[in-house]
Coordinates of C-alpha atoms in Angstrom, one line a residue:
Chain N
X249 CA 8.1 -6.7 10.6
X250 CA 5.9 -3.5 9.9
X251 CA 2.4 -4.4 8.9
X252 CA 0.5 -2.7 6.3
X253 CA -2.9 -1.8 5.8
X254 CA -4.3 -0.4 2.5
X255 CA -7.9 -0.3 1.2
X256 CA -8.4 -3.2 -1.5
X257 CA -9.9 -1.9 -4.5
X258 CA -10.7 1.9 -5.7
X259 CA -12.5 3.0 -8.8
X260 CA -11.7 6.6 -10.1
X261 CA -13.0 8.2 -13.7
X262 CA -10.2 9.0 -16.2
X263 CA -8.5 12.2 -15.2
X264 CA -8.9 12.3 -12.0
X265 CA -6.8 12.4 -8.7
X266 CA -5.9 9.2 -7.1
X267 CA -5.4 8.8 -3.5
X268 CA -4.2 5.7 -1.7
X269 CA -3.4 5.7 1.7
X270 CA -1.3 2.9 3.4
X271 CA -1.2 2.2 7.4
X272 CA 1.9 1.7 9.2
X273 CA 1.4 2.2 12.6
X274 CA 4.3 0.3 14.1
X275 CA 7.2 1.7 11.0
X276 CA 10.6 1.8 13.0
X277 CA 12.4 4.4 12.8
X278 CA 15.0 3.2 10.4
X279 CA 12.2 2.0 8.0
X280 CA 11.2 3.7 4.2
X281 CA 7.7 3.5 2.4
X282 CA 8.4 2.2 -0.5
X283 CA 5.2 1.8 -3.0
X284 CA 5.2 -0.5 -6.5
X285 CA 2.7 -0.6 -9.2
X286 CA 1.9 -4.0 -10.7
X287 CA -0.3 -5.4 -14.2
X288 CA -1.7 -8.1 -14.7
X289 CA 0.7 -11.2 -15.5
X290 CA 3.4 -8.7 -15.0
X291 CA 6.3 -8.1 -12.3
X292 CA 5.9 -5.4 -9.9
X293 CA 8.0 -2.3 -10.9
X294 CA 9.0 0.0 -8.3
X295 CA 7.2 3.9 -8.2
X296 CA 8.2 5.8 -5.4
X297 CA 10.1 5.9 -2.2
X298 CA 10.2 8.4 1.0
X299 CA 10.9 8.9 4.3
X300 CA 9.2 12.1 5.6
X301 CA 7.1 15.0 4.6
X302 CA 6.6 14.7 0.7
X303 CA 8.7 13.1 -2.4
X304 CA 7.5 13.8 -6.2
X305 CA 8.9 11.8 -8.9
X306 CA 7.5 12.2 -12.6
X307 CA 5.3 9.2 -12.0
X308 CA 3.2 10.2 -8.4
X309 CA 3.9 11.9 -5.1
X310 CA 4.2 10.1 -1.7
X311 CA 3.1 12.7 1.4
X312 CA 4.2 11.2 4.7
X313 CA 2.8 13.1 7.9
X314 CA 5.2 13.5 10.7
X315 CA 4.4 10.6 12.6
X316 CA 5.0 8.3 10.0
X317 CA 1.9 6.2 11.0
X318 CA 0.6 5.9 7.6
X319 CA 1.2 7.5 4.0
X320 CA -0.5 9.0 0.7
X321 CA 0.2 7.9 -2.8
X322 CA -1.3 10.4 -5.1
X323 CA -1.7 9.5 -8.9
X324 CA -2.4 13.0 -10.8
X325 CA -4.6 12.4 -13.7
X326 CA -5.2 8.8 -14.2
X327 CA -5.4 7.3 -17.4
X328 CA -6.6 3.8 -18.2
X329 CA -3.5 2.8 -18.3
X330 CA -3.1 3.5 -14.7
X331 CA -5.2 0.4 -13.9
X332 CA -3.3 -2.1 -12.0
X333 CA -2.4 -3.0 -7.9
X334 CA -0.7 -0.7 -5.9
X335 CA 1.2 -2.2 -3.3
X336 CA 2.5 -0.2 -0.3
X337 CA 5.9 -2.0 1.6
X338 CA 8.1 -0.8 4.5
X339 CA 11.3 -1.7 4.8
X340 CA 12.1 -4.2 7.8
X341 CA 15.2 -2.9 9.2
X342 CA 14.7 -4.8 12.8
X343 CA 15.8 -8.0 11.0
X344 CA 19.7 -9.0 12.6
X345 CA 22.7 -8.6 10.5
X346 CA 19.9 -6.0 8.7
X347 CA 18.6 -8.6 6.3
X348 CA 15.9 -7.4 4.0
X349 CA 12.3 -9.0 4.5
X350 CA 9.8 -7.6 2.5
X351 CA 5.8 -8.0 2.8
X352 CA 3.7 -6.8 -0.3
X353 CA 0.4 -8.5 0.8
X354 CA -2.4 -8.1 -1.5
X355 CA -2.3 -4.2 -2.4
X356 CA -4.7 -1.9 -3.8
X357 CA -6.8 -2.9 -6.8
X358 CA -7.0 0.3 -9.1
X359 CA -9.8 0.6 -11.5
X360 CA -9.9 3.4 -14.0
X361 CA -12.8 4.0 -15.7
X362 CA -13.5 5.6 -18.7
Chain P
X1309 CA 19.7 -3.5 -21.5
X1310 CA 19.6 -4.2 -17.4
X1311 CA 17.0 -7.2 -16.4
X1312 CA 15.5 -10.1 -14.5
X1313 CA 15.1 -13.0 -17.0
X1314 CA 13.0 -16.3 -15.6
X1315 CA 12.7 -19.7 -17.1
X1316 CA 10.3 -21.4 -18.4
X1317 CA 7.6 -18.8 -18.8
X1318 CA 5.2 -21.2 -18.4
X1319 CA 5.4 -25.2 -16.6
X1320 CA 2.9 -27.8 -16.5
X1321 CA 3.9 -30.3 -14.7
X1322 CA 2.7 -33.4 -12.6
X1323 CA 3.0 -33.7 -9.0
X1324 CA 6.6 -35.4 -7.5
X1325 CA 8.3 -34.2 -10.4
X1326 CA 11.4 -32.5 -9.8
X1327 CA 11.5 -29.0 -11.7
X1328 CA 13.8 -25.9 -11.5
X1329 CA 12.3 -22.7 -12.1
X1330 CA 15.9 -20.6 -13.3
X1331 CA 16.3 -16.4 -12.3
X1332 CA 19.3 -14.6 -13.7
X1333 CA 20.0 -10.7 -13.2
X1334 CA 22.5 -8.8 -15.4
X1335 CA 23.4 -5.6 -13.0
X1336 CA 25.5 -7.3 -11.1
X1337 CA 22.9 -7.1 -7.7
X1338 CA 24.0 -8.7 -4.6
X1339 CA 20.1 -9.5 -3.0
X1340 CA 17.4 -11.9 -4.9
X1341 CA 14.3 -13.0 -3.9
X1342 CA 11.5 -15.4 -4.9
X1343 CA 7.9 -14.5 -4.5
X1344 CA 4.9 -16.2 -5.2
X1345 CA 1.4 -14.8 -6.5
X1346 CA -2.1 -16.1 -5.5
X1347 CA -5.3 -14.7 -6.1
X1348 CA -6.2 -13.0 -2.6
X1349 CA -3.1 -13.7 -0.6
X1350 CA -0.6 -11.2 -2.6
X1351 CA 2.9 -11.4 -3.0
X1352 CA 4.3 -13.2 -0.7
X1353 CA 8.4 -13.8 -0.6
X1354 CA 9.4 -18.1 -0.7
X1355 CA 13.4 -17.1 -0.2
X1356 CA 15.7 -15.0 -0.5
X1357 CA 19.4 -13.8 -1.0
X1358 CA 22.1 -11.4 0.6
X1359 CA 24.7 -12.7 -1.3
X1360 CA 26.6 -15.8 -2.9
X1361 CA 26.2 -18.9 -0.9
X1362 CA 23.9 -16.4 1.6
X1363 CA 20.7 -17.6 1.7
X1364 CA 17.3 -17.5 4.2
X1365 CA 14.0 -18.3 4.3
X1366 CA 10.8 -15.9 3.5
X1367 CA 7.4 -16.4 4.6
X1368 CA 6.2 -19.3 2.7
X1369 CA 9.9 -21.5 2.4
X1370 CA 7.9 -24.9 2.6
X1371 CA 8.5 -27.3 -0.4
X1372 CA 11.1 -25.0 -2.1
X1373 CA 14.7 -24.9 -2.2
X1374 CA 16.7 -22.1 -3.3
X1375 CA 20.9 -22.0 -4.3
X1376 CA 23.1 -18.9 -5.1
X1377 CA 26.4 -20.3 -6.5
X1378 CA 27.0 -17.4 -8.7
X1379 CA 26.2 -13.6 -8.3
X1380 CA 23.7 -13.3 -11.4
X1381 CA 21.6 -16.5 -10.8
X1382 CA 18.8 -17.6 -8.4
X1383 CA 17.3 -21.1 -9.4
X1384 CA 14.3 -22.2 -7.5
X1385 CA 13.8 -25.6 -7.0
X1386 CA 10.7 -27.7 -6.1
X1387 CA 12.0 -31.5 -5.2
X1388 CA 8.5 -32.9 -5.0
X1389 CA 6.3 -30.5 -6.7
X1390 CA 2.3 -30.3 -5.1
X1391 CA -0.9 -29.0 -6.9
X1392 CA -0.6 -26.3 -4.0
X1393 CA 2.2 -25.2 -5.7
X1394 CA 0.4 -23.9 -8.4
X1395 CA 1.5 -20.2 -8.8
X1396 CA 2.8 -17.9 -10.3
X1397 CA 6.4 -17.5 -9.3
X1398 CA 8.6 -13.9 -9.5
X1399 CA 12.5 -13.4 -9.1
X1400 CA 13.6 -10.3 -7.8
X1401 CA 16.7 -8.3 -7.6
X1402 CA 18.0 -5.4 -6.0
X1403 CA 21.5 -3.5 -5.8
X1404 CA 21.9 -4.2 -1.7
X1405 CA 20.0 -5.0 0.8
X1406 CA 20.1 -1.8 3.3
X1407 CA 18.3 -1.4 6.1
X1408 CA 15.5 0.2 4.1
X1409 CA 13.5 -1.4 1.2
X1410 CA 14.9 -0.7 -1.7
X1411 CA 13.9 -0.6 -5.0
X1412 CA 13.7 -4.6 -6.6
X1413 CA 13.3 -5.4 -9.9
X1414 CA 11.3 -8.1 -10.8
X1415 CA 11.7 -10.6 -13.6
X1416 CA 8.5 -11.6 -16.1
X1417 CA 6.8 -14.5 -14.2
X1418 CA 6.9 -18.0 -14.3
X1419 CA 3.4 -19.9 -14.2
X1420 CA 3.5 -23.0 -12.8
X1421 CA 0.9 -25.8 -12.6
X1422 CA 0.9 -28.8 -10.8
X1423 CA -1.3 -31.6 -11.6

């Protein structure tokens, strides 16, 4: 099962750039970073996924180096709203038959401030 | 409109009282999971589903008991609930369960309290 390792709270002013970077050192080969964004009393609800290099969606961008060791979820511009735990998962492939674990531990704790 | 529905929303019960927490998903997803939520320890996954009648246990599977007869629903069962129980409980779904995490989608919440 590939471990994770993500810092545990952040605070960034409204408008800024939000990094969050996520260890991975032993990702298998077959494995995707996968990140979620979760609020209070709510479900976590799925923001980006990639593989290599760098994937955009209209929510955040995820830059992967090439050694896969770790990865970058940037936030542009964060609002208020953007306050909530960022969790950073990767996909356990090594399970047999290819069954799907999945470890969220405890995330990132977002704080935007005004 | 597609979605995870759990119930109750919220459960108070006492402890050795048998309860089942139900999950149901409406887009026809073969894999569910149950996760549950404590302040410091994350997310971590109780069970979890390939398919009907194909079930295995997560990291914390102690004191729970799950069932998939039909495709759509996910009950959780606690047969002797414990005050370290207490929780807050999410179902999951997701289309398949590749060999990559995919993206799940993740029902309200149920929180539970054990007295």
């Amino acid at each position: 099962l590939a471990k994770t390792t993500q810092p545990i709270s952040m605070d960034s002013y409204e408008g800024q750039e939000v990094n969050i970077t996520c260890s991975h050192n032993n990702i298998a080969t077959n494995d995707y970073i996968t990140w979620y964004q979760q609020f209070p009393s709510q479900g976590p609800r799925f923001i980006i996924q990639g593989y290599k290099t760098k994937v955009t969606n209209e929510v955040a961008s995820l830059f992967i180096p090439a050694d896969r060791k770790s990865s970058t979820l940037s936030l542009p511009r964060v609002s208020l709203s953007d306050t909530a735990v960022y969790y950073c998962l990767v996909g356990d492939s090594r399970n047999s038959g290819g069954y799907q674990k999945v470890t969220f531990g405890i995330g990132t704790k977002l704080q935007v401030i005004p | 409109e597609a979605q995870v529905t759990q119930n109750p929303r919220y459960l108070i019960t006492v402890t050795g009282k048998k309860l089942t927490v139900t999950c149901s998903q409406n887009m026809n997803h073969e894999y569910m999971s149950w996760y549950r939520q404590d302040p410091g320890l994350g997310l971590r996954q109780i069970y979890y589903s390939m398919n009907v009648e194909v079930t295995d246990k997560g990291d914390v599977p102690e004191g729970y008991k799950v069932s998939r007869k039909e495709k759509r629903n996910f009950p959780l069962i606690l047969e002797s609930p414990s005050p370290n129980q207490t929780s807050l409980y999410f179902c999951a779904s997701s289309l398949f369960p590749s060999q990559v995490a995919n993206e799940q989608f993740f029902g309200p919440g149920t929180r539970l309290t054990v007295l």
